[in-house]
PDB file of C-alpha atoms in Angstrom:
ATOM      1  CA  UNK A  29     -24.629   2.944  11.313  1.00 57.00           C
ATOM      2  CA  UNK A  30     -26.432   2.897   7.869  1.00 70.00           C
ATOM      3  CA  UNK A  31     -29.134   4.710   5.936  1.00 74.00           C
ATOM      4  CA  UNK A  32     -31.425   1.664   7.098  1.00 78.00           C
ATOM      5  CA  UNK A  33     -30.374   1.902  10.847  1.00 81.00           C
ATOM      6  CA  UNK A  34     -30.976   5.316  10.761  1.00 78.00           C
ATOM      7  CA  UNK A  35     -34.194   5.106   9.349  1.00 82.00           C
ATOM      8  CA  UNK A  36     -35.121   2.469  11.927  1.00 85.00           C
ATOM      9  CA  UNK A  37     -34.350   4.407  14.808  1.00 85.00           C
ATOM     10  CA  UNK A  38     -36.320   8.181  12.945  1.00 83.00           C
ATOM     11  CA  UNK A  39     -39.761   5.580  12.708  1.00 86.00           C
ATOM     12  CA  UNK A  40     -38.710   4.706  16.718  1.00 88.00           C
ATOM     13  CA  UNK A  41     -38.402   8.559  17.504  1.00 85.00           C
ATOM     14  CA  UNK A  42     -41.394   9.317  15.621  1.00 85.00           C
ATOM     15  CA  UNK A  43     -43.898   6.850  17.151  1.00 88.00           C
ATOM     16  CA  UNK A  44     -42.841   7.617  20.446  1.00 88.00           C
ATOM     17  CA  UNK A  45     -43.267  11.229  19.826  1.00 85.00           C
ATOM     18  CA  UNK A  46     -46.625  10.679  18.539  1.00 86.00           C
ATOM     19  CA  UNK A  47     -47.831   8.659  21.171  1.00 88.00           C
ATOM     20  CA  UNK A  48     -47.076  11.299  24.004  1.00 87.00           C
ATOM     21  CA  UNK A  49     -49.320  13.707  21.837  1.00 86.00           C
ATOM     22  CA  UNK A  50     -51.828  11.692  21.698  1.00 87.00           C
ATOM     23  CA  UNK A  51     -51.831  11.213  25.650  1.00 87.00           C
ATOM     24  CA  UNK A  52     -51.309  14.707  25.471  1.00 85.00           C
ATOM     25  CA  UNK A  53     -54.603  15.689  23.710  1.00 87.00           C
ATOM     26  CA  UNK A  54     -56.617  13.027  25.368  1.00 87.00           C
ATOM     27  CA  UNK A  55     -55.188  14.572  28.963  1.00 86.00           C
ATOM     28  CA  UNK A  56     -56.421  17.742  28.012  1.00 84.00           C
ATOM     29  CA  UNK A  57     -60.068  16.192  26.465  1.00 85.00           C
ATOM     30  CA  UNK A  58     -60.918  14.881  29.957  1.00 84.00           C
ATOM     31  CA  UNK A  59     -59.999  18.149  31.954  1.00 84.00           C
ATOM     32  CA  UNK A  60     -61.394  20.727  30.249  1.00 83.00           C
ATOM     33  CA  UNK A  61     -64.766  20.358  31.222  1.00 79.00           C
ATOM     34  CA  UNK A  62     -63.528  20.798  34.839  1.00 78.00           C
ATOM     35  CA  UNK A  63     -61.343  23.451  34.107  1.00 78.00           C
ATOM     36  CA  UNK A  64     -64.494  25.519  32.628  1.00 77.00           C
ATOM     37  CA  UNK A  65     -66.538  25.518  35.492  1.00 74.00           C
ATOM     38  CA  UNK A  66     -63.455  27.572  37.372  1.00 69.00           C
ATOM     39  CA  UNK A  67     -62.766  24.954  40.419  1.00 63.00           C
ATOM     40  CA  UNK A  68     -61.284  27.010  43.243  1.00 62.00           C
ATOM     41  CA  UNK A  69     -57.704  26.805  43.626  1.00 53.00           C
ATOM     42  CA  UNK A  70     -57.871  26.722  47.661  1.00 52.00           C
ATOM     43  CA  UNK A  71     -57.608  23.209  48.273  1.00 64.00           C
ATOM     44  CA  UNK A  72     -53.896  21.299  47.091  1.00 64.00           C
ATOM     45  CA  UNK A  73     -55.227  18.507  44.747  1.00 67.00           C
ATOM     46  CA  UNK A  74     -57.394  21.176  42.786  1.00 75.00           C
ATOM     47  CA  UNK A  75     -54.343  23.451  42.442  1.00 78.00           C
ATOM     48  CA  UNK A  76     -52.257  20.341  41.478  1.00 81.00           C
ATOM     49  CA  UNK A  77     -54.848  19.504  39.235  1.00 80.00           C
ATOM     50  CA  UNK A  78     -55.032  22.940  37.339  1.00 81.00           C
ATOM     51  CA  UNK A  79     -51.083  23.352  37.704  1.00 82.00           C
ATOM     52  CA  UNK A  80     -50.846  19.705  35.533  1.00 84.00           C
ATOM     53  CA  UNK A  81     -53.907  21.102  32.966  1.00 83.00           C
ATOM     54  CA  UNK A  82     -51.421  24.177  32.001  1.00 84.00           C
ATOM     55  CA  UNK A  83     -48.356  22.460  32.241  1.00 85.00           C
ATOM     56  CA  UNK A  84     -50.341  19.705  29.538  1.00 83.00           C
ATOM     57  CA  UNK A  85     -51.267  22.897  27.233  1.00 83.00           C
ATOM     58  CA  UNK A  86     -47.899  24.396  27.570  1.00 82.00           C
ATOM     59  CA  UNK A  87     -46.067  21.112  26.084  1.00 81.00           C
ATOM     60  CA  UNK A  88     -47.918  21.619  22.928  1.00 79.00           C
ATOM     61  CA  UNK A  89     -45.539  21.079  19.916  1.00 74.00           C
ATOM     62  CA  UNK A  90     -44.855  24.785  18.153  1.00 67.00           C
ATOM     63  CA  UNK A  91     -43.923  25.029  15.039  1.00 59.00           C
ATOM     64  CA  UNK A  92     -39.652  24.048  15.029  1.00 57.00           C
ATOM     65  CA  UNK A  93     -40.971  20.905  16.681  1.00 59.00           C
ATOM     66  CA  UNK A  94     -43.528  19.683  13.848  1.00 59.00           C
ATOM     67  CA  UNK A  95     -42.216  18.466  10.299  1.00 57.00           C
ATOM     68  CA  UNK A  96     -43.542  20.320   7.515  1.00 56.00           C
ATOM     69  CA  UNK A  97     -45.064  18.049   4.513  1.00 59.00           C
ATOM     70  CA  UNK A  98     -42.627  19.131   2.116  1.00 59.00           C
ATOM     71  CA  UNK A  99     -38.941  20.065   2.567  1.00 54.00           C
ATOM     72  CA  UNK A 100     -37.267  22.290   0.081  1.00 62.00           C
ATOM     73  CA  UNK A 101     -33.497  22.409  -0.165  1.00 57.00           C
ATOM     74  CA  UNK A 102     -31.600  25.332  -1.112  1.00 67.00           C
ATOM     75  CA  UNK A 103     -27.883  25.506  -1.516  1.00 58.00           C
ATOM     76  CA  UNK A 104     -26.523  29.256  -1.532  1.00 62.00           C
ATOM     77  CA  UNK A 105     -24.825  30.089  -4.362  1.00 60.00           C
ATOM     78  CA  UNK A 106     -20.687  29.735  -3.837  1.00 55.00           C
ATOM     79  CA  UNK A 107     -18.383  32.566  -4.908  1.00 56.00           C
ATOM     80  CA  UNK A 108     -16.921  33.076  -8.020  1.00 54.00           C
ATOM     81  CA  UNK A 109     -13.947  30.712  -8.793  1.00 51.00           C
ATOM     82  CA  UNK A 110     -11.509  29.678 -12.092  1.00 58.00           C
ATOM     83  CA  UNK A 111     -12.149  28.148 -15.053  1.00 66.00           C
ATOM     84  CA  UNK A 112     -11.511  24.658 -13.924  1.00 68.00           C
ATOM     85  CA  UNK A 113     -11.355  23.639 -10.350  1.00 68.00           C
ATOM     86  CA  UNK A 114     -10.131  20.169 -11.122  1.00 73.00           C
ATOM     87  CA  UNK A 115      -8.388  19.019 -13.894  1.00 78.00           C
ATOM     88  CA  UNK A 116      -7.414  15.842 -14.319  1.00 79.00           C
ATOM     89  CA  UNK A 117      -5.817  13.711 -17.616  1.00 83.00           C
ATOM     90  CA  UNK A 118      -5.238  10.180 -17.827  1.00 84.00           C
ATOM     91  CA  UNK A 119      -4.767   9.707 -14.348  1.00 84.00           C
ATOM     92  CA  UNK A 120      -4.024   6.224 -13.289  1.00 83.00           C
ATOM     93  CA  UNK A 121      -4.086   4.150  -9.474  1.00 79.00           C
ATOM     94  CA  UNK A 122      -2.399   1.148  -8.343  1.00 80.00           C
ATOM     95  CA  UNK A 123      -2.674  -0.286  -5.371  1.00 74.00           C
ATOM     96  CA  UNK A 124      -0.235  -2.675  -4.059  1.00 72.00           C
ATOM     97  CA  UNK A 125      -0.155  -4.000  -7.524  1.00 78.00           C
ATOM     98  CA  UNK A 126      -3.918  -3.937  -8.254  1.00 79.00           C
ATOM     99  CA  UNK A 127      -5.242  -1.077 -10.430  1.00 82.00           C
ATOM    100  CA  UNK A 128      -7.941   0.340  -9.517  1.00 76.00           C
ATOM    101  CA  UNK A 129      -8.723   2.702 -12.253  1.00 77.00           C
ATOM    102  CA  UNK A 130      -6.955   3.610 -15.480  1.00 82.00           C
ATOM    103  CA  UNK A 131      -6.151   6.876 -18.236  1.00 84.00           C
ATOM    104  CA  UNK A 132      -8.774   8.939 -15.693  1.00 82.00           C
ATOM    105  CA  UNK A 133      -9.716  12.209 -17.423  1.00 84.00           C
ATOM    106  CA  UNK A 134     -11.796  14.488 -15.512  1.00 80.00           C
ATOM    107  CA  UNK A 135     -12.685  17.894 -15.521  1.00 80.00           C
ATOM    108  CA  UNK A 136     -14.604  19.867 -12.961  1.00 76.00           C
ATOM    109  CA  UNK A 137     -15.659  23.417 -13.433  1.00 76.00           C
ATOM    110  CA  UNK A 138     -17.552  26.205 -11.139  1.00 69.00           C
ATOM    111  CA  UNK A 139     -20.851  24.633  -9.992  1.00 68.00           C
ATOM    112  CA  UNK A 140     -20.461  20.944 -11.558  1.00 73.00           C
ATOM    113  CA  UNK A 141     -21.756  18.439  -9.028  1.00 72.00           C
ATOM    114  CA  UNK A 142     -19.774  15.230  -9.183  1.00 71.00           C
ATOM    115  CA  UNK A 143     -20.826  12.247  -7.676  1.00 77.00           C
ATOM    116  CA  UNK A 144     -18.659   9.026  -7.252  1.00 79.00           C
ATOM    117  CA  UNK A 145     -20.989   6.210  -7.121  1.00 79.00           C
ATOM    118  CA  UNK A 146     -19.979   2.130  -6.393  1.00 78.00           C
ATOM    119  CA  UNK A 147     -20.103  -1.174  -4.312  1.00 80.00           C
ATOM    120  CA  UNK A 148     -17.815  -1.199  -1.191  1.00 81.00           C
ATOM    121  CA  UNK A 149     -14.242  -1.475  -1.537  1.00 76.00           C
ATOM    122  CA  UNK A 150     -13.928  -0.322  -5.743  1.00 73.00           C
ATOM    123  CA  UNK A 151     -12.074   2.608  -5.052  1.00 75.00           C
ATOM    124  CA  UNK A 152     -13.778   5.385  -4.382  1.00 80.00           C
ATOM    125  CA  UNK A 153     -11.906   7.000  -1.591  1.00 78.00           C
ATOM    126  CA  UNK A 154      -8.993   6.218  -2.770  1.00 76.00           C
ATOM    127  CA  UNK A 155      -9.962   7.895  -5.785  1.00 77.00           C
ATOM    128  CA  UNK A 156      -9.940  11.288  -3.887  1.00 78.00           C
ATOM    129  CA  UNK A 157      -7.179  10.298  -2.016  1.00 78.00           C
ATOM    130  CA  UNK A 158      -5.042   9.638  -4.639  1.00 78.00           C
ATOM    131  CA  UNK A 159      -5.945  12.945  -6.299  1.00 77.00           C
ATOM    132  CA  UNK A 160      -4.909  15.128  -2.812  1.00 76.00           C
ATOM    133  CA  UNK A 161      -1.630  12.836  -2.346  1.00 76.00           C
ATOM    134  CA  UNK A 162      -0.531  13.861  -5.758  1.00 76.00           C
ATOM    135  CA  UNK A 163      -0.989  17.225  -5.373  1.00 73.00           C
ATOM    136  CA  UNK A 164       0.326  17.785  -2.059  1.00 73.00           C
ATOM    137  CA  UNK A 165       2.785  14.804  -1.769  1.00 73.00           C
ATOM    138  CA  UNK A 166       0.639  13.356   1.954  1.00 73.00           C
ATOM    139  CA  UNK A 167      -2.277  11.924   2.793  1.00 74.00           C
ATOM    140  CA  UNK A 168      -5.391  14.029   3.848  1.00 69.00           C
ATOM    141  CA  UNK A 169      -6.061  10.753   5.911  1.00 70.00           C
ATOM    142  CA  UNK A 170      -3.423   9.220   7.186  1.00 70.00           C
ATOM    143  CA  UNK A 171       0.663  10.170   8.136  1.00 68.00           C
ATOM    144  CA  UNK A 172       1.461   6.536   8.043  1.00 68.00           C
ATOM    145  CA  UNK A 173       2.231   5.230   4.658  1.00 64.00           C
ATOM    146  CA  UNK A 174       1.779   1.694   5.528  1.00 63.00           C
ATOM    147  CA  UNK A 175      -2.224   1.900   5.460  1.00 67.00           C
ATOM    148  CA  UNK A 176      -1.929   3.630   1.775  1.00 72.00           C
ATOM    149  CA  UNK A 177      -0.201   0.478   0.655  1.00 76.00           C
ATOM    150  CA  UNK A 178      -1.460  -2.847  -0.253  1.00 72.00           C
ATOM    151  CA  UNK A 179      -0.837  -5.845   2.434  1.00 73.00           C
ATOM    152  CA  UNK A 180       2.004  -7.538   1.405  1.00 74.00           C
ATOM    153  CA  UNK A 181       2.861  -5.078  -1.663  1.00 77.00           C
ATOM    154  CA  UNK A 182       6.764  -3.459  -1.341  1.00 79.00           C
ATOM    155  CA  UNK A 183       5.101  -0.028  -2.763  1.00 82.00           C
ATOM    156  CA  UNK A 184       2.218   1.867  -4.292  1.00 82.00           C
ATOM    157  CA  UNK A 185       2.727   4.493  -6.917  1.00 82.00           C
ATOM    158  CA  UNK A 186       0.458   7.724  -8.009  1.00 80.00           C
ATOM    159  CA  UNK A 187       1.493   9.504 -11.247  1.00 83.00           C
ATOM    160  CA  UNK A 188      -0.441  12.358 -12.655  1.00 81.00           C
ATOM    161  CA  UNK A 189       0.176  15.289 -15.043  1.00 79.00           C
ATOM    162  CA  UNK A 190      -0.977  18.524 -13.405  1.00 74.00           C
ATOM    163  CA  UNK A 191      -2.230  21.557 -15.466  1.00 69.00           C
ATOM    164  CA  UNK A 192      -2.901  24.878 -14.775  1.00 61.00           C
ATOM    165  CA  UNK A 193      -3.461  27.389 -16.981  1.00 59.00           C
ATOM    166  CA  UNK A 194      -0.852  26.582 -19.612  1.00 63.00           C
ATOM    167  CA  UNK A 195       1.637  25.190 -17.173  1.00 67.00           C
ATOM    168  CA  UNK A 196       2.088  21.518 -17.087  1.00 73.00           C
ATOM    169  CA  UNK A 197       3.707  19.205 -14.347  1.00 74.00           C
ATOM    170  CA  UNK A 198       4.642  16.149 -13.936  1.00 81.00           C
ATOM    171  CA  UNK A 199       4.454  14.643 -10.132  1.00 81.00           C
ATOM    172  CA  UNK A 200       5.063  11.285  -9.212  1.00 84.00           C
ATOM    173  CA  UNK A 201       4.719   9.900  -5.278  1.00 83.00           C
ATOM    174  CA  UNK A 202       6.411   6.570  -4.733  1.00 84.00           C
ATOM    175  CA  UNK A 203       5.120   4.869  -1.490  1.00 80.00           C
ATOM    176  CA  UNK A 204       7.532   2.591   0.203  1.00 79.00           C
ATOM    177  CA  UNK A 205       6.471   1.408   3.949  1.00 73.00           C
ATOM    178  CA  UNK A 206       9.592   1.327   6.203  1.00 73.00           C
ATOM    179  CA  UNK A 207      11.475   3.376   3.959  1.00 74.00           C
ATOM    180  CA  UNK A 208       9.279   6.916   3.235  1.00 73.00           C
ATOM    181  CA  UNK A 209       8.204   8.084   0.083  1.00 77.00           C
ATOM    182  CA  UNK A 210       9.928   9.572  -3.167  1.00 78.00           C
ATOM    183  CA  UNK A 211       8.413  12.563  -4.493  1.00 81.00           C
ATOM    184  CA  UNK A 212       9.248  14.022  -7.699  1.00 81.00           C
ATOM    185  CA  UNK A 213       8.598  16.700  -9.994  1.00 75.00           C
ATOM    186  CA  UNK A 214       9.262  17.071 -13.580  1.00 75.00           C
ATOM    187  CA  UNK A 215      11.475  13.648 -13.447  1.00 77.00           C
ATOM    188  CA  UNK A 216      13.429  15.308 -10.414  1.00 79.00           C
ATOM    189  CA  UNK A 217      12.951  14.290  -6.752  1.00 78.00           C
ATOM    190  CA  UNK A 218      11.573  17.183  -4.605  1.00 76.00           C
ATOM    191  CA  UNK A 219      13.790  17.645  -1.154  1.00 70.00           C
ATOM    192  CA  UNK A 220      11.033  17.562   0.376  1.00 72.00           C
ATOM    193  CA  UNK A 221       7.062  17.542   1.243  1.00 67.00           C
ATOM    194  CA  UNK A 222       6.732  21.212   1.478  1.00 67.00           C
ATOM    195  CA  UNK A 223       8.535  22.183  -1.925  1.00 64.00           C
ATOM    196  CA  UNK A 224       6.728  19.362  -3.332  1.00 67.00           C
ATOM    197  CA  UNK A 225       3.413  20.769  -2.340  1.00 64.00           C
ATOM    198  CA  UNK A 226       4.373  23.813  -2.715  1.00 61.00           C
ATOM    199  CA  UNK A 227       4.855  23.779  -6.707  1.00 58.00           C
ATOM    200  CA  UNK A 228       0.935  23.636  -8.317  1.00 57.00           C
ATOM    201  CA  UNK A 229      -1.722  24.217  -4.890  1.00 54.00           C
ATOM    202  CA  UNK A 230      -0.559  28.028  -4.957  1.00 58.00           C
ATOM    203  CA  UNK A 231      -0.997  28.823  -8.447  1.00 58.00           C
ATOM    204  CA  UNK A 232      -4.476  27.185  -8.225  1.00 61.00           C
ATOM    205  CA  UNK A 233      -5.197  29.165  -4.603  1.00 61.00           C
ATOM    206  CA  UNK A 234      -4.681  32.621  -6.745  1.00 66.00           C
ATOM    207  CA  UNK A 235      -5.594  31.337 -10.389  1.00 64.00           C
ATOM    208  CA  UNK A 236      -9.428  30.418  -8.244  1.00 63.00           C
ATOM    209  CA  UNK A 237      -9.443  33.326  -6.126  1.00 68.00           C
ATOM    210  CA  UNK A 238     -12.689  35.209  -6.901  1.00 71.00           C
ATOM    211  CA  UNK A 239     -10.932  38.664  -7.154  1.00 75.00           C
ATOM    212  CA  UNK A 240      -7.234  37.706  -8.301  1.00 77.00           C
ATOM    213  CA  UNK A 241      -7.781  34.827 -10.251  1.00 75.00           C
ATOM    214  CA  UNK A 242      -9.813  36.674 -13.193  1.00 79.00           C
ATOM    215  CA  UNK A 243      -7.242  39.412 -13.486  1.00 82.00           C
ATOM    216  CA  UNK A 244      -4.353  36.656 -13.385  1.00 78.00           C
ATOM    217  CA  UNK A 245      -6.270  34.831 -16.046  1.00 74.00           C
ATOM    218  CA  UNK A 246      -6.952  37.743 -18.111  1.00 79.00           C
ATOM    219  CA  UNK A 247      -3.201  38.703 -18.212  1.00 79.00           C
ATOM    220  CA  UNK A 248      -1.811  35.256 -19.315  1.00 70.00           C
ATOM    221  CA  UNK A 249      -4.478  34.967 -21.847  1.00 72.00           C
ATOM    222  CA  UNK A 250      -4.664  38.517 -23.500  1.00 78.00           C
ATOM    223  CA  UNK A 251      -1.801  40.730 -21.611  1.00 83.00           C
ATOM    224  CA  UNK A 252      -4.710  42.585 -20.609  1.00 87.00           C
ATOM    225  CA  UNK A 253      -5.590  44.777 -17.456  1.00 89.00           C
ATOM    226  CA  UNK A 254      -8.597  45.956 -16.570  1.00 88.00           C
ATOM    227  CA  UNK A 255      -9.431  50.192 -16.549  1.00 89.00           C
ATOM    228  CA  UNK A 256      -9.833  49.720 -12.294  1.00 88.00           C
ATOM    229  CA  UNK A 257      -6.651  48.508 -11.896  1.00 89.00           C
ATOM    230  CA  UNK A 258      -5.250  50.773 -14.178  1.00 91.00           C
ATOM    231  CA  UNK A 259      -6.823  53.552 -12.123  1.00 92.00           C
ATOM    232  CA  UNK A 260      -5.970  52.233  -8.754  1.00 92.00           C
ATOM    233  CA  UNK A 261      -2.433  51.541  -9.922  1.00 92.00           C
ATOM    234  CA  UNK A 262      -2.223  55.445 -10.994  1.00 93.00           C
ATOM    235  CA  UNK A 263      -3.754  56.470  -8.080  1.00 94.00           C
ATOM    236  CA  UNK A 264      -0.781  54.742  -6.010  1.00 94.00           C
ATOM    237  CA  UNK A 265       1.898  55.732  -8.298  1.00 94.00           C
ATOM    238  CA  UNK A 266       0.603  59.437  -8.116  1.00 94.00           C
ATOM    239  CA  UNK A 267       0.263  59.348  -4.017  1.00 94.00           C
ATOM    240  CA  UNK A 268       4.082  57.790  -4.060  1.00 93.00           C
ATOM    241  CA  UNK A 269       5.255  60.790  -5.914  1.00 93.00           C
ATOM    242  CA  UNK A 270       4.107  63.255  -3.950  1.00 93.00           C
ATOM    243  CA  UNK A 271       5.291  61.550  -0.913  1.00 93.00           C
ATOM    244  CA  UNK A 272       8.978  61.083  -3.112  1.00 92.00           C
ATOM    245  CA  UNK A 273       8.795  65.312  -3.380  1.00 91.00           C
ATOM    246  CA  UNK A 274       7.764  65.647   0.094  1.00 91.00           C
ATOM    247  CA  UNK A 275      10.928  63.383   1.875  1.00 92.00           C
ATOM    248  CA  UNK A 276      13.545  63.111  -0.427  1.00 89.00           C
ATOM    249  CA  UNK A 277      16.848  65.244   0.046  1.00 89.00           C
ATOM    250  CA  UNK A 278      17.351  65.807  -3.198  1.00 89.00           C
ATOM    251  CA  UNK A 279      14.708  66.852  -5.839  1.00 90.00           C
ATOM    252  CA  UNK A 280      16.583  65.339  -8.419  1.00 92.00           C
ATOM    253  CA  UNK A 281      16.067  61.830  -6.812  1.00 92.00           C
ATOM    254  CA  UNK A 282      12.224  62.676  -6.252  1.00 91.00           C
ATOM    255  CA  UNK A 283      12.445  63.463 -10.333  1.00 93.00           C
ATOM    256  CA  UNK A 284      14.553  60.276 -11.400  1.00 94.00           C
ATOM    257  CA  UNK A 285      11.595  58.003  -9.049  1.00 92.00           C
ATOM    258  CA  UNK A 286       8.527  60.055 -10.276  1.00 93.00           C
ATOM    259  CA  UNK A 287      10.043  59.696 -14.356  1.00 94.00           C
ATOM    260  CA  UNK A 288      10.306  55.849 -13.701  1.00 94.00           C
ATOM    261  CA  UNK A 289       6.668  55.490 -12.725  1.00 94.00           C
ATOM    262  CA  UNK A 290       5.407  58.069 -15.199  1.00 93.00           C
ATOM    263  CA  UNK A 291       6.819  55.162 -17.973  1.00 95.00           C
ATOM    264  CA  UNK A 292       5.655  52.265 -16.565  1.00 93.00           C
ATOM    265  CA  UNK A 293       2.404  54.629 -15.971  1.00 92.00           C
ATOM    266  CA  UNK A 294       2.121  54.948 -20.024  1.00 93.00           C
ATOM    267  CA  UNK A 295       3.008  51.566 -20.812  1.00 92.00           C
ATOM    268  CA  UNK A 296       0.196  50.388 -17.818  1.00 91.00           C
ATOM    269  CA  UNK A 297      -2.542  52.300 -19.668  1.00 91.00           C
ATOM    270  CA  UNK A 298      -2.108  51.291 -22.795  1.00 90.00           C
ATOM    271  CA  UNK A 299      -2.515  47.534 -22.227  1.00 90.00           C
ATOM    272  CA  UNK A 300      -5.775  46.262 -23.869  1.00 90.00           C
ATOM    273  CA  UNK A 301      -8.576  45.337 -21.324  1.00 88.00           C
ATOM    274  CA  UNK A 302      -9.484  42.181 -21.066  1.00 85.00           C
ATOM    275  CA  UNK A 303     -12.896  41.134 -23.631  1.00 80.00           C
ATOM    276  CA  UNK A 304     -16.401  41.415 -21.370  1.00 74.00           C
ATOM    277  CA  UNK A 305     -17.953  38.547 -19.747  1.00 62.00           C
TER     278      UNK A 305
END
């Protein structure tokens, strides 16, 4: 149901509630007087009588059951991700020959809060549909690509230009019912779904991952490394030579392995770091 339905049936809940309080507390008005003058408990309808008194003072609402008069909402704080999240550049949706929104531009970035707001039937899921179909060449909804296509249209089309970081893609997911789909990238057709969605949704997995994705960035913007990788790289390079000198059959090839990795050692640690944050 709806917001109003819903709201209907919380006033239902809530009257309903309050009422067996009320017989609650007026239960336990009319008793207590008897209760303080400590009936014996010898004969049945005075133990009944006490046994429905403490079962009435038992079902008192505790504090999970009551609603306080404000509610505070807190959203924890997400972990650390890329740049951009979402970019998107005159994007464009057609749907069996009807567009439904044109030369989209849209950019969404670590904590941005985006809300997509209209009347019934304007678009707005298959806004976000659109937007997963062109990255990963299917439907998050639907394996059947007669309900992404207009009754009565041959095909629907989704083109977008994909960027991340300074790579730029082209992808372009023809929908034809009966006859599959065409998926293509860079103006040639992908073989199939997996290479298709294989091309951008990694990059963005690594380029967003809190502990990769800054030292990925940091190396296509500057060439830079920071001092603890440089360190830990070392470290490893250091604990491989002594385990060359320790198994190798020849000393020489222990020497000719341990020289490589001294090099790329020296070139590692003087690569600028990457500017503070």
């Amino acid at each position: 149901g709806n917001y109003e339905e819903f709201l209907l049936v919380q006033a239902e809940r809530l009257a309903t509630e309050a009422e067996a309080e009320y017989q609650r507390v007026s239960f336990i008005r009319r008793e207590i007087d008897w209760i303080r003058r400590k009936p014996e408990a010898r004969r049945t309808k005075a133990k009944a009588r006490i046994d429905r008194f403490d079962a009435a003072v038992a079902a008192a609402p505790g504090s999970d059951d009551q609603l306080p008069n404000k509610l505070g909402l807190r959203l924890p704080t997400g972990p650390r991700l890329g740049g951009n999240i979402v970019e998107l550049e005159r994007v464009s949706k057609s749907l069996g020959g009807k567009l439904l929104f044109k030369d989209l531009t849209l950019v969404m970035k670590p904590g941005d809060r985006i809300g997509i707001v209209g009347p019934n039937g304007v678009g707005k899921t298959n806004l976000l549909e659109a937007c997963a179909t062109v990255l990963s060449g299917s439907s998050p909804r639907t394996s059947s690509e007669l309900r992404l296509v207009r009754d009565g249209a041959e095909a629907a089309r989704i083109a977008a230009r994909v960027r991340v970081g300074d790579d730029e893609h082209d992808r372009d997911v023809v929908l034809r019912p009966g006859r599959g789909k065409q998926l293509r990238l860079d103006g040639a057709p992908a073989r199939s779904v997996e290479e298709y969605g294989a091309q951008v949704p990694v990059v963005t997995f690594l380029l967003a991952h809190r502990r990769f994705g800054p030292m990925i960035r940091d190396w296509q913007a500057h060439g830079a490394v920071g001092r603890r990788a440089k360190v830990l790289a070392l470290t490893a390079m250091a604990a491989c030579a002594a385990i060359l000198f320790a198994t190798a059959p020849r000393t020489w090839m222990a020497a000719t392995g341990t020289g490589v990795m001294a090099l790329v050692a020296l070139w590692l640690w003087h690569r600028p770091e990457p500017p503070p944050r």
